[in-house]
mmCIF file of C-alpha atoms in Angstrom:
data_model
loop_
_atom_site.group_PDB
_atom_site.id
_atom_site.type_symbol
_atom_site.label_atom_id
_atom_site.label_comp_id
_atom_site.label_asym_id
_atom_site.label_seq_id
_atom_site.Cartn_x
_atom_site.Cartn_y
_atom_site.Cartn_z
ATOM 1 C CA MET A 24 5.918 150.773 59.585
ATOM 2 C CA ARG A 25 6.596 147.955 56.719
ATOM 3 C CA ILE A 26 9.411 149.526 55.636
ATOM 4 C CA SER A 27 11.067 149.033 59.520
ATOM 5 C CA LYS A 28 10.025 145.677 59.439
ATOM 6 C CA ILE A 29 11.862 145.297 55.798
ATOM 7 C CA SER A 30 14.381 146.035 57.680
ATOM 8 C CA ALA A 31 14.284 144.533 60.838
ATOM 9 C CA CYS A 32 14.937 141.354 58.491
ATOM 10 C CA LEU A 33 18.057 142.326 56.225
ATOM 11 C CA ALA A 34 19.670 143.617 60.084
ATOM 12 C CA VAL A 35 18.940 139.833 61.126
ATOM 13 C CA LEU A 36 20.656 137.545 57.659
ATOM 14 C CA LEU A 37 23.100 139.753 57.313
ATOM 15 C CA ALA A 38 23.919 139.298 61.044
ATOM 16 C CA LEU A 39 23.192 135.375 59.529
ATOM 17 C CA SER A 40 25.872 135.498 57.156
ATOM 18 C CA ALA A 41 28.544 137.418 59.140
ATOM 19 C CA CYS A 42 28.482 134.958 62.473
ATOM 20 C CA LYS A 43 28.473 131.371 58.911
ATOM 21 C CA GLU A 44 31.675 133.790 57.097
ATOM 22 C CA GLU A 45 33.247 133.721 60.752
ATOM 23 C CA GLN A 46 32.451 129.605 61.501
ATOM 24 C CA LYS A 47 33.960 129.212 58.069
ATOM 25 C CA THR A 48 37.322 131.156 57.965
ATOM 26 C CA ALA A 49 37.643 129.487 61.237
ATOM 27 C CA SER A 50 36.813 126.269 59.658
ATOM 28 C CA SER A 51 39.357 127.013 57.070
ATOM 29 C CA ALA A 52 42.283 128.151 58.296
ATOM 30 C CA PRO A 53 45.320 125.419 60.052
ATOM 31 C CA ALA A 54 45.441 123.259 63.344
ATOM 32 C CA GLN A 55 48.955 124.994 65.292
ATOM 33 C CA THR A 56 50.559 121.873 64.922
ATOM 34 C CA LEU A 57 53.283 120.572 68.129
ATOM 35 C CA LEU A 58 57.496 120.352 67.820
ATOM 36 C CA PRO A 59 58.686 116.938 67.911
ATOM 37 C CA VAL A 60 61.665 115.909 69.766
ATOM 38 C CA ASP A 61 63.511 112.782 69.777
ATOM 39 C CA VAL A 62 63.235 111.786 73.640
ATOM 40 C CA LEU A 63 65.417 108.540 75.840
ATOM 41 C CA GLU A 64 63.274 106.692 78.552
ATOM 42 C CA VAL A 65 66.192 106.596 80.981
ATOM 43 C CA GLN A 66 66.538 103.103 82.907
ATOM 44 C CA PRO A 67 68.393 102.112 85.478
ATOM 45 C CA ARG A 68 70.853 99.440 84.287
ATOM 46 C CA ASP A 69 74.733 97.839 86.188
ATOM 47 C CA VAL A 70 78.264 98.965 83.421
ATOM 48 C CA PRO A 71 81.410 97.922 83.855
ATOM 49 C CA LEU A 72 83.758 99.561 84.975
ATOM 50 C CA SER A 73 87.374 99.847 82.629
ATOM 51 C CA PHE A 74 89.638 102.496 83.386
ATOM 52 C CA GLU A 75 92.470 102.614 80.850
ATOM 53 C CA PHE A 76 96.267 104.693 81.554
ATOM 54 C CA SER A 77 99.532 105.126 80.249
ATOM 55 C CA ALA A 78 101.553 102.547 81.809
ATOM 56 C CA ARG A 79 105.365 101.501 81.575
ATOM 57 C CA ALA A 80 106.506 98.195 82.851
ATOM 58 C CA GLN A 81 109.248 97.565 85.035
ATOM 59 C CA GLY A 82 111.093 94.778 85.982
ATOM 60 C CA TYR A 83 109.985 92.197 88.968
ATOM 61 C CA LYS A 84 113.474 92.063 90.513
ATOM 62 C CA GLU A 85 116.614 94.683 88.955
ATOM 63 C CA THR A 86 119.703 93.602 90.586
ATOM 64 C CA GLU A 87 124.025 95.199 89.484
ATOM 65 C CA VAL A 88 126.289 92.842 89.721
ATOM 66 C CA ARG A 89 128.922 93.964 91.461
ATOM 67 C CA ALA A 90 132.269 93.196 92.093
ATOM 68 C CA ARG A 91 133.631 92.314 96.155
ATOM 69 C CA VAL A 92 136.929 92.517 95.621
ATOM 70 C CA SER A 93 139.556 94.060 92.812
ATOM 71 C CA GLY A 94 141.948 92.516 90.244
ATOM 72 C CA ILE A 95 141.879 91.365 86.491
ATOM 73 C CA LEU A 96 138.547 90.042 85.357
ATOM 74 C CA LEU A 97 139.758 86.858 83.047
ATOM 75 C CA LYS A 98 136.868 85.870 82.353
ATOM 76 C CA LYS A 99 133.584 85.863 81.648
ATOM 77 C CA ASN A 100 130.669 83.432 82.106
ATOM 78 C CA TYR A 101 127.557 83.607 80.659
ATOM 79 C CA ILE A 102 126.209 85.225 77.218
ATOM 80 C CA GLU A 103 124.676 88.871 77.105
ATOM 81 C CA GLY A 104 120.192 88.798 77.071
ATOM 82 C CA ALA A 105 120.655 85.084 78.556
ATOM 83 C CA GLU A 106 118.454 84.172 81.421
ATOM 84 C CA VAL A 107 120.865 83.046 84.151
ATOM 85 C CA LYS A 108 119.777 80.625 88.043
ATOM 86 C CA GLU A 109 120.767 81.948 91.746
ATOM 87 C CA GLY A 110 124.601 81.947 92.121
ATOM 88 C CA ASP A 111 124.908 80.975 88.914
ATOM 89 C CA VAL A 112 129.001 82.404 88.021
ATOM 90 C CA LEU A 113 129.351 84.851 85.402
ATOM 91 C CA PHE A 114 132.159 86.462 86.183
ATOM 92 C CA GLU A 115 136.066 85.293 87.469
ATOM 93 C CA ILE A 116 138.434 87.245 88.933
ATOM 94 C CA ASP A 117 142.918 86.217 88.597
ATOM 95 C CA PRO A 118 141.711 84.702 92.815
ATOM 96 C CA LYS A 119 146.185 83.904 93.126
ATOM 97 C CA GLU A 120 146.538 87.243 95.196
ATOM 98 C CA TYR A 121 143.532 85.887 97.681
ATOM 99 C CA LYS A 122 144.378 82.417 97.377
ATOM 100 C CA ALA A 123 148.225 83.324 99.260
ATOM 101 C CA LYS A 124 145.746 85.327 101.521
ATOM 102 C CA LEU A 125 143.963 83.092 102.254
ATOM 103 C CA ASN A 126 146.932 79.755 102.969
ATOM 104 C CA ASN A 127 148.200 83.131 104.893
ATOM 105 C CA ALA A 128 145.036 83.276 107.277
ATOM 106 C CA LYS A 129 144.774 79.674 107.092
ATOM 107 C CA ALA A 130 149.004 79.012 108.577
ATOM 108 C CA SER A 131 148.495 82.348 111.366
ATOM 109 C CA LEU A 132 145.382 80.796 112.715
ATOM 110 C CA ALA A 133 147.439 78.043 113.190
ATOM 111 C CA GLN A 134 150.308 79.563 114.753
ATOM 112 C CA ALA A 135 147.739 81.364 117.076
ATOM 113 C CA LYS A 136 146.393 77.528 118.248
ATOM 114 C CA ALA A 137 149.771 75.931 118.937
ATOM 115 C CA GLN A 138 150.756 79.360 121.310
ATOM 116 C CA LEU A 139 147.689 79.043 122.476
ATOM 117 C CA LYS A 140 148.056 75.611 123.651
ATOM 118 C CA ARG A 141 151.676 76.075 125.252
ATOM 119 C CA ALA A 142 150.176 78.850 127.487
ATOM 120 C CA GLU A 143 147.161 76.542 127.847
ATOM 121 C CA THR A 144 150.360 74.007 129.416
ATOM 122 C CA GLU A 145 152.034 76.981 131.861
ATOM 123 C CA TRP A 146 149.144 77.448 133.143
ATOM 124 C CA SER A 147 147.704 74.800 134.803
ATOM 125 C CA ARG A 148 151.524 73.703 135.655
ATOM 126 C CA VAL A 149 151.475 77.412 136.854
ATOM 127 C CA GLU A 150 148.056 76.630 138.248
ATOM 128 C CA LYS A 151 149.323 73.777 140.807
ATOM 129 C CA LEU A 152 152.156 75.479 141.822
ATOM 130 C CA PHE A 153 150.439 78.182 142.883
ATOM 131 C CA LYS A 154 148.051 75.710 145.069
ATOM 132 C CA GLN A 155 151.090 74.228 145.969
ATOM 133 C CA ARG A 156 153.069 77.321 148.243
ATOM 134 C CA VAL A 157 155.581 76.890 145.007
ATOM 135 C CA VAL A 158 155.516 79.824 142.857
ATOM 136 C CA SER A 159 153.682 83.765 143.558
ATOM 137 C CA GLU A 160 150.988 85.521 142.455
ATOM 138 C CA LYS A 161 152.763 87.440 140.532
ATOM 139 C CA SER A 162 153.981 84.091 137.891
ATOM 140 C CA ARG A 163 150.013 82.529 138.176
ATOM 141 C CA ASP A 164 148.244 85.725 137.020
ATOM 142 C CA ASP A 165 150.513 85.622 134.348
ATOM 143 C CA ALA A 166 149.785 82.549 133.292
ATOM 144 C CA GLU A 167 146.662 83.430 132.977
ATOM 145 C CA ALA A 168 146.577 86.598 131.110
ATOM 146 C CA GLU A 169 148.930 84.899 128.974
ATOM 147 C CA LEU A 170 146.451 82.597 128.264
ATOM 148 C CA GLU A 171 143.290 84.571 128.181
ATOM 149 C CA SER A 172 145.206 86.663 125.304
ATOM 150 C CA GLN A 173 146.345 83.508 123.498
ATOM 151 C CA ARG A 174 142.914 83.094 123.212
ATOM 152 C CA ALA A 175 142.321 86.393 121.729
ATOM 153 C CA ALA A 176 144.962 85.699 118.963
ATOM 154 C CA VAL A 177 143.071 82.540 117.293
ATOM 155 C CA MET A 178 140.032 84.434 117.211
ATOM 156 C CA MET A 179 141.508 87.020 115.628
ATOM 157 C CA ALA A 180 143.285 84.147 113.526
ATOM 158 C CA GLU A 181 139.655 82.850 112.639
ATOM 159 C CA SER A 182 137.614 86.614 111.423
ATOM 160 C CA ASN A 183 140.863 87.634 109.441
ATOM 161 C CA LEU A 184 140.718 83.921 107.998
ATOM 162 C CA GLU A 185 137.210 84.514 107.265
ATOM 163 C CA THR A 186 137.461 87.056 105.810
ATOM 164 C CA ALA A 187 140.518 85.780 103.582
ATOM 165 C CA GLN A 188 138.408 83.470 102.735
ATOM 166 C CA LEU A 189 135.750 85.207 102.315
ATOM 167 C CA ASN A 190 137.923 87.871 99.518
ATOM 168 C CA TYR A 191 138.852 84.191 98.150
ATOM 169 C CA ASP A 192 134.741 83.163 96.963
ATOM 170 C CA TYR A 193 134.551 87.486 96.178
ATOM 171 C CA THR A 194 136.577 86.237 93.103
ATOM 172 C CA LYS A 195 133.284 83.989 91.502
ATOM 173 C CA VAL A 196 131.153 86.865 91.056
ATOM 174 C CA THR A 197 127.649 84.534 91.255
ATOM 175 C CA ALA A 198 124.307 85.532 89.850
ATOM 176 C CA PRO A 199 122.319 87.292 93.221
ATOM 177 C CA ILE A 200 119.301 86.948 91.451
ATOM 178 C CA SER A 201 116.939 84.385 88.628
ATOM 179 C CA GLY A 202 116.719 86.414 85.652
ATOM 180 C CA VAL A 203 117.576 88.207 82.350
ATOM 181 C CA THR A 204 121.682 89.553 82.202
ATOM 182 C CA GLY A 205 122.204 92.971 80.531
ATOM 183 C CA MET A 206 125.572 93.649 78.178
ATOM 184 C CA GLU A 207 128.227 93.472 79.900
ATOM 185 C CA ALA A 208 129.963 96.489 81.882
ATOM 186 C CA GLN A 209 134.096 95.572 81.872
ATOM 187 C CA SER A 210 135.033 93.214 79.499
ATOM 188 C CA GLU A 211 137.722 90.247 80.430
ATOM 189 C CA GLY A 212 141.910 91.919 80.509
ATOM 190 C CA SER A 213 139.795 95.065 82.876
ATOM 191 C CA LEU A 214 141.401 95.808 85.957
ATOM 192 C CA ILE A 215 137.779 95.917 88.015
ATOM 193 C CA SER A 216 138.096 97.777 91.127
ATOM 194 C CA ALA A 217 136.194 96.689 94.745
ATOM 195 C CA THR A 218 132.248 97.282 94.117
ATOM 196 C CA GLY A 219 132.960 97.756 90.148
ATOM 197 C CA LEU A 220 129.744 96.736 87.890
ATOM 198 C CA LEU A 221 130.159 94.483 85.796
ATOM 199 C CA THR A 222 126.064 93.565 84.563
ATOM 200 C CA ASN A 223 122.609 93.714 85.016
ATOM 201 C CA ILE A 224 119.732 90.537 86.320
ATOM 202 C CA THR A 225 116.278 91.846 85.967
ATOM 203 C CA GLN A 226 114.019 88.922 86.617
ATOM 204 C CA LEU A 227 111.100 88.897 83.877
ATOM 205 C CA ASP A 228 108.630 86.856 85.172
ATOM 206 C CA PRO A 229 106.561 87.773 86.599
ATOM 207 C CA ILE A 230 107.101 92.177 86.085
ATOM 208 C CA TYR A 231 105.604 94.954 87.324
ATOM 209 C CA VAL A 232 103.534 97.466 85.496
ATOM 210 C CA ILE A 233 103.204 100.565 86.824
ATOM 211 C CA PHE A 234 100.680 103.657 85.885
ATOM 212 C CA SER A 235 98.787 106.747 87.416
ATOM 213 C CA ALA A 236 96.018 108.138 88.258
ATOM 214 C CA SER A 237 94.821 111.302 88.914
ATOM 215 C CA GLU A 238 93.448 112.316 92.834
ATOM 216 C CA SER A 239 89.546 113.145 90.976
ATOM 217 C CA GLU A 240 89.574 110.446 89.536
ATOM 218 C CA MET A 241 90.710 108.402 92.576
ATOM 219 C CA LEU A 242 88.725 110.717 94.693
ATOM 220 C CA SER A 243 85.367 109.736 92.034
ATOM 221 C CA LEU A 244 86.082 105.910 92.397
ATOM 222 C CA ALA A 245 86.476 106.018 95.947
ATOM 223 C CA ASN A 246 82.795 108.690 95.786
ATOM 224 C CA MET A 247 81.627 106.269 93.682
ATOM 225 C CA VAL A 248 82.674 103.060 96.749
ATOM 226 C CA GLU A 249 80.472 104.592 99.322
ATOM 227 C CA ASN A 250 77.327 105.961 97.431
ATOM 228 C CA GLY A 251 76.963 102.296 96.474
ATOM 229 C CA PHE A 252 77.342 103.050 93.039
ATOM 230 C CA VAL A 253 80.388 100.604 92.557
ATOM 231 C CA ARG A 254 80.750 97.615 93.367
ATOM 232 C CA ASN A 255 82.450 93.908 91.781
ATOM 233 C CA PRO A 256 80.233 90.906 90.631
ATOM 234 C CA GLN A 257 81.951 88.078 91.732
ATOM 235 C CA ASN A 258 82.493 89.464 95.627
ATOM 236 C CA LYS A 259 86.606 89.722 94.678
ATOM 237 C CA ASN A 260 89.231 91.580 96.822
ATOM 238 C CA GLU A 261 91.218 91.832 93.072
ATOM 239 C CA VAL A 262 91.308 94.450 90.456
ATOM 240 C CA TYR A 263 92.426 92.338 87.578
ATOM 241 C CA ALA A 264 93.814 94.156 85.209
ATOM 242 C CA LYS A 265 94.628 93.766 81.149
ATOM 243 C CA VAL A 266 97.596 95.659 79.146
ATOM 244 C CA LYS A 267 97.199 96.653 75.274
ATOM 245 C CA PHE A 268 101.040 96.903 73.621
ATOM 246 C CA SER A 269 101.523 100.261 71.092
ATOM 247 C CA ASN A 270 99.662 99.498 68.565
ATOM 248 C CA ASP A 271 96.475 98.229 70.077
ATOM 249 C CA THR A 272 97.194 94.811 70.280
ATOM 250 C CA LEU A 273 96.360 93.329 73.498
ATOM 251 C CA TYR A 274 98.561 91.310 75.644
ATOM 252 C CA PRO A 275 96.798 87.951 77.197
ATOM 253 C CA GLU A 276 97.561 87.855 80.470
ATOM 254 C CA GLU A 277 96.008 88.996 82.930
ATOM 255 C CA GLY A 278 97.306 90.945 85.433
ATOM 256 C CA LYS A 279 96.500 92.548 89.237
ATOM 257 C CA ILE A 280 97.054 95.303 90.967
ATOM 258 C CA ASN A 281 98.774 94.895 93.951
ATOM 259 C CA PHE A 282 100.213 98.144 95.176
ATOM 260 C CA VAL A 283 99.004 101.578 95.807
ATOM 261 C CA ASN A 284 100.704 104.444 96.760
ATOM 262 C CA SER A 285 99.380 105.973 100.119
ATOM 263 C CA GLY A 286 101.217 109.471 98.850
ATOM 264 C CA ILE A 287 99.934 111.761 96.871
ATOM 265 C CA ASP A 288 102.908 112.670 93.910
ATOM 266 C CA GLU A 289 102.456 116.898 94.784
ATOM 267 C CA GLY A 290 103.978 117.894 91.146
ATOM 268 C CA THR A 291 101.594 116.171 89.233
ATOM 269 C CA GLY A 292 98.960 115.159 91.392
ATOM 270 C CA THR A 293 98.892 112.010 90.962
ATOM 271 C CA ILE A 294 99.071 108.675 92.575
ATOM 272 C CA LYS A 295 100.922 106.332 91.773
ATOM 273 C CA LEU A 296 99.690 102.276 91.072
ATOM 274 C CA ARG A 297 101.117 99.134 90.819
ATOM 275 C CA ALA A 298 99.821 96.030 88.478
ATOM 276 C CA VAL A 299 101.347 92.046 88.309
ATOM 277 C CA PHE A 300 101.743 90.519 84.938
ATOM 278 C CA PRO A 301 102.376 86.321 84.538
ATOM 279 C CA ASN A 302 105.275 87.065 81.992
ATOM 280 C CA PRO A 303 106.600 83.898 80.664
ATOM 281 C CA LYS A 304 107.469 84.362 77.258
ATOM 282 C CA LYS A 305 109.003 87.826 77.739
ATOM 283 C CA ARG A 306 106.738 89.419 75.566
ATOM 284 C CA LEU A 307 106.810 92.697 78.366
ATOM 285 C CA LYS A 308 110.238 94.209 78.156
ATOM 286 C CA PRO A 309 111.597 96.955 81.487
ATOM 287 C CA GLY A 310 110.781 100.664 80.005
ATOM 288 C CA GLN A 311 108.189 99.076 77.324
ATOM 289 C CA PHE A 312 105.921 101.882 76.908
ATOM 290 C CA LEU A 313 101.350 99.858 77.516
ATOM 291 C CA ARG A 314 98.543 100.824 78.288
ATOM 292 C CA LEU A 315 96.967 99.580 81.018
ATOM 293 C CA ILE A 316 92.810 98.747 81.617
ATOM 294 C CA ILE A 317 91.983 98.430 85.012
ATOM 295 C CA GLU A 318 88.297 95.908 85.149
ATOM 296 C CA GLY A 319 86.186 93.530 87.834
ATOM 297 C CA LEU A 320 84.027 96.851 88.259
ATOM 298 C CA THR A 321 80.965 97.721 88.311
ATOM 299 C CA ARG A 322 78.870 100.564 87.853
ATOM 300 C CA VAL A 323 75.161 99.623 89.401
ATOM 301 C CA ASN A 324 71.846 101.153 88.890
ATOM 302 C CA ALA A 325 73.756 103.336 85.830
ATOM 303 C CA LEU A 326 71.425 106.318 84.265
ATOM 304 C CA ILE A 327 73.032 107.156 80.832
ATOM 305 C CA VAL A 328 71.947 109.738 78.745
ATOM 306 C CA PRO A 329 73.677 110.914 75.247
ATOM 307 C CA GLN A 330 76.401 113.043 75.525
ATOM 308 C CA GLU A 331 74.516 115.361 73.366
ATOM 309 C CA ALA A 332 71.949 115.999 75.274
ATOM 310 C CA ILE A 333 73.891 118.163 78.333
ATOM 311 C CA MET A 334 74.687 121.156 78.349
ATOM 312 C CA GLN A 335 76.163 124.335 80.519
ATOM 313 C CA GLY A 336 75.118 127.297 81.664
ATOM 314 C CA ALA A 337 74.761 129.566 84.671
ATOM 315 C CA ASN A 338 73.111 126.912 87.165
ATOM 316 C CA GLY A 339 75.843 124.661 86.170
ATOM 317 C CA THR A 340 74.974 120.994 83.752
ATOM 318 C CA TYR A 341 71.860 121.170 83.154
ATOM 319 C CA LEU A 342 69.099 119.325 80.768
ATOM 320 C CA TYR A 343 65.751 119.382 79.001
ATOM 321 C CA VAL A 344 62.931 116.132 80.818
ATOM 322 C CA VAL A 345 60.045 115.785 78.688
ATOM 323 C CA ASN A 346 56.985 115.519 81.403
ATOM 324 C CA ASP A 347 53.767 113.688 82.089
ATOM 325 C CA ASN A 348 51.728 116.570 80.411
ATOM 326 C CA ASN A 349 54.409 116.657 77.061
ATOM 327 C CA MET A 350 55.704 119.562 78.474
ATOM 328 C CA VAL A 351 59.531 120.876 77.995
ATOM 329 C CA GLU A 352 61.335 121.232 81.884
ATOM 330 C CA ALA A 353 65.156 122.046 82.340
ATOM 331 C CA VAL A 354 67.202 119.875 85.237
ATOM 332 C CA ASN A 355 70.120 120.141 86.719
ATOM 333 C CA ILE A 356 72.042 117.363 86.737
ATOM 334 C CA GLN A 357 75.460 116.092 88.636
ATOM 335 C CA THR A 358 77.694 114.516 85.786
ATOM 336 C CA GLY A 359 79.880 110.991 86.068
ATOM 337 C CA LEU A 360 81.707 109.511 84.561
ATOM 338 C CA MET A 361 82.104 108.507 80.888
ATOM 339 C CA THR A 362 80.699 105.015 78.709
ATOM 340 C CA LYS A 363 83.220 104.280 76.159
ATOM 341 C CA GLU A 364 80.495 105.047 73.279
ATOM 342 C CA GLY A 365 80.845 108.944 74.083
ATOM 343 C CA GLY A 366 77.676 108.729 77.036
ATOM 344 C CA TRP A 367 77.770 110.380 80.253
ATOM 345 C CA ILE A 368 76.503 108.670 83.817
ATOM 346 C CA VAL A 369 73.713 110.842 85.574
ATOM 347 C CA ASP A 370 74.887 110.800 89.631
ATOM 348 C CA SER A 371 72.817 112.712 90.438
ATOM 349 C CA GLY A 372 69.124 114.463 89.611
ATOM 350 C CA LEU A 373 67.063 112.066 87.300
ATOM 351 C CA GLU A 374 65.198 109.229 87.555
ATOM 352 C CA PRO A 375 64.359 106.934 86.352
ATOM 353 C CA GLY A 376 61.618 106.431 83.698
ATOM 354 C CA ASP A 377 62.884 110.366 83.128
ATOM 355 C CA ARG A 378 61.570 111.134 78.973
ATOM 356 C CA VAL A 379 65.719 113.277 78.129
ATOM 357 C CA VAL A 380 65.030 115.711 74.928
ATOM 358 C CA VAL A 381 67.805 115.002 72.432
ATOM 359 C CA THR A 382 66.982 116.630 68.881
ATOM 360 C CA ASN A 383 65.998 120.005 68.365
ATOM 361 C CA LEU A 384 67.898 121.297 71.614
ATOM 362 C CA MET A 385 68.383 124.795 70.352
ATOM 363 C CA LYS A 386 64.808 125.327 69.233
ATOM 364 C CA ILE A 387 62.582 124.175 72.740
ATOM 365 C CA ARG A 388 62.325 126.309 75.971
ATOM 366 C CA PRO A 389 60.881 125.570 79.261
ATOM 367 C CA GLY A 390 56.698 125.133 79.832
ATOM 368 C CA LEU A 391 57.051 124.112 75.893
ATOM 369 C CA THR A 392 54.829 121.954 74.522
ATOM 370 C CA VAL A 393 56.336 119.612 71.658
ATOM 371 C CA GLU A 394 55.777 116.262 70.276
ATOM 372 C CA PRO A 395 57.595 113.596 72.067
ATOM 373 C CA ARG A 396 59.362 110.301 69.870
ATOM 374 C CA LEU A 397 60.839 107.376 71.777
ATOM 375 C CA ARG A 398 64.483 106.412 71.172
ATOM 376 C CA ALA A 399 65.781 102.923 71.982
ATOM 377 C CA ALA A 400 68.408 103.016 74.496
ATOM 378 C CA GLU A 401 71.910 101.276 73.426
ATOM 379 C CA PRO A 402 74.103 98.899 76.155
ATOM 380 C CA ALA A 403 77.445 101.170 77.154
ATOM 381 C CA THR A 404 80.692 100.387 78.240
ATOM 382 C CA GLU A 405 82.400 102.356 81.548
ATOM 383 C CA THR A 406 85.164 103.455 80.710
ATOM 384 C CA VAL A 407 87.989 106.691 81.822
ATOM 385 C CA GLU A 408 91.075 107.703 80.037
ATOM 386 C CA ASP A 409 93.508 109.562 82.037
#
């Protein structure tokens, strides 16, 4: 009996010792650590839009100066590359032949008028005699026919004189528009034909800048406008433009978009647009390659995430967010335009205040609890490059 009591006491002591050892082991085990991740809390903000395209300058008006009559080119009255005014005499063609034809036309007109005067006198005399029944009806009709014939002859002579005068005037070739002249196509002393090219004139102030935008870019912009994502902060109808030279120097004058083609180029899938710029110092030249930047629009309430936070999966584009319980969730999104700093505007899938994971993306998965570390957002300027 005594031995059994001692055995029972030993069993209790061993059990208590085992419990204490287990508690000691449990207390000495390290606590489980959470994976730290940087998160960006997205908040809506207005972002100025800036679209950039390849462009080329084109003269505001470009015209060819051609001869209207043939002959020997006697004189050139301009300096190649100089600016001329509309109506300035640029070339002179030998006028002798056309002067003679003009004098001949004047003489023919004078002769026709004299014959008309005689026919009018004869008609007046015959008409009186016919009323007195002295001449026949045939004589009256012949006199009237002669009168009408001489009137037509005068009209023809006047027309010939006008043509001769025009041809004589065309021996002085004038500038059809104001602008900068090009190289001469015919030198003095050359025999030129009617419609022969002599030079060209280009109006440089103002000047056009032509560029093309892809159909997808235009559709994206149209969709943003329809959804209320884009507005003009100054409530104006104009869309402003700037240009940069090939060395990235910004042209100081500001232009405006004044034309959008209604059709799409089937070969390139692009839409042609045109901007007009003041060019008082002639720094922009026709044919010059430029970079055109469209400004004046704002993307409102934009949610911007870094490019590294966006991933592609079987179900499309997605990113990771951390919920209120610090648990990772995968969210499908639709991206819009890209910012100048390399971020993306998210058009759908995110809500203001969502915490987007931007680091350790390969180490996390949906449902994992993490330790979020807030990262500050940076301002961005929108741009789209073709």
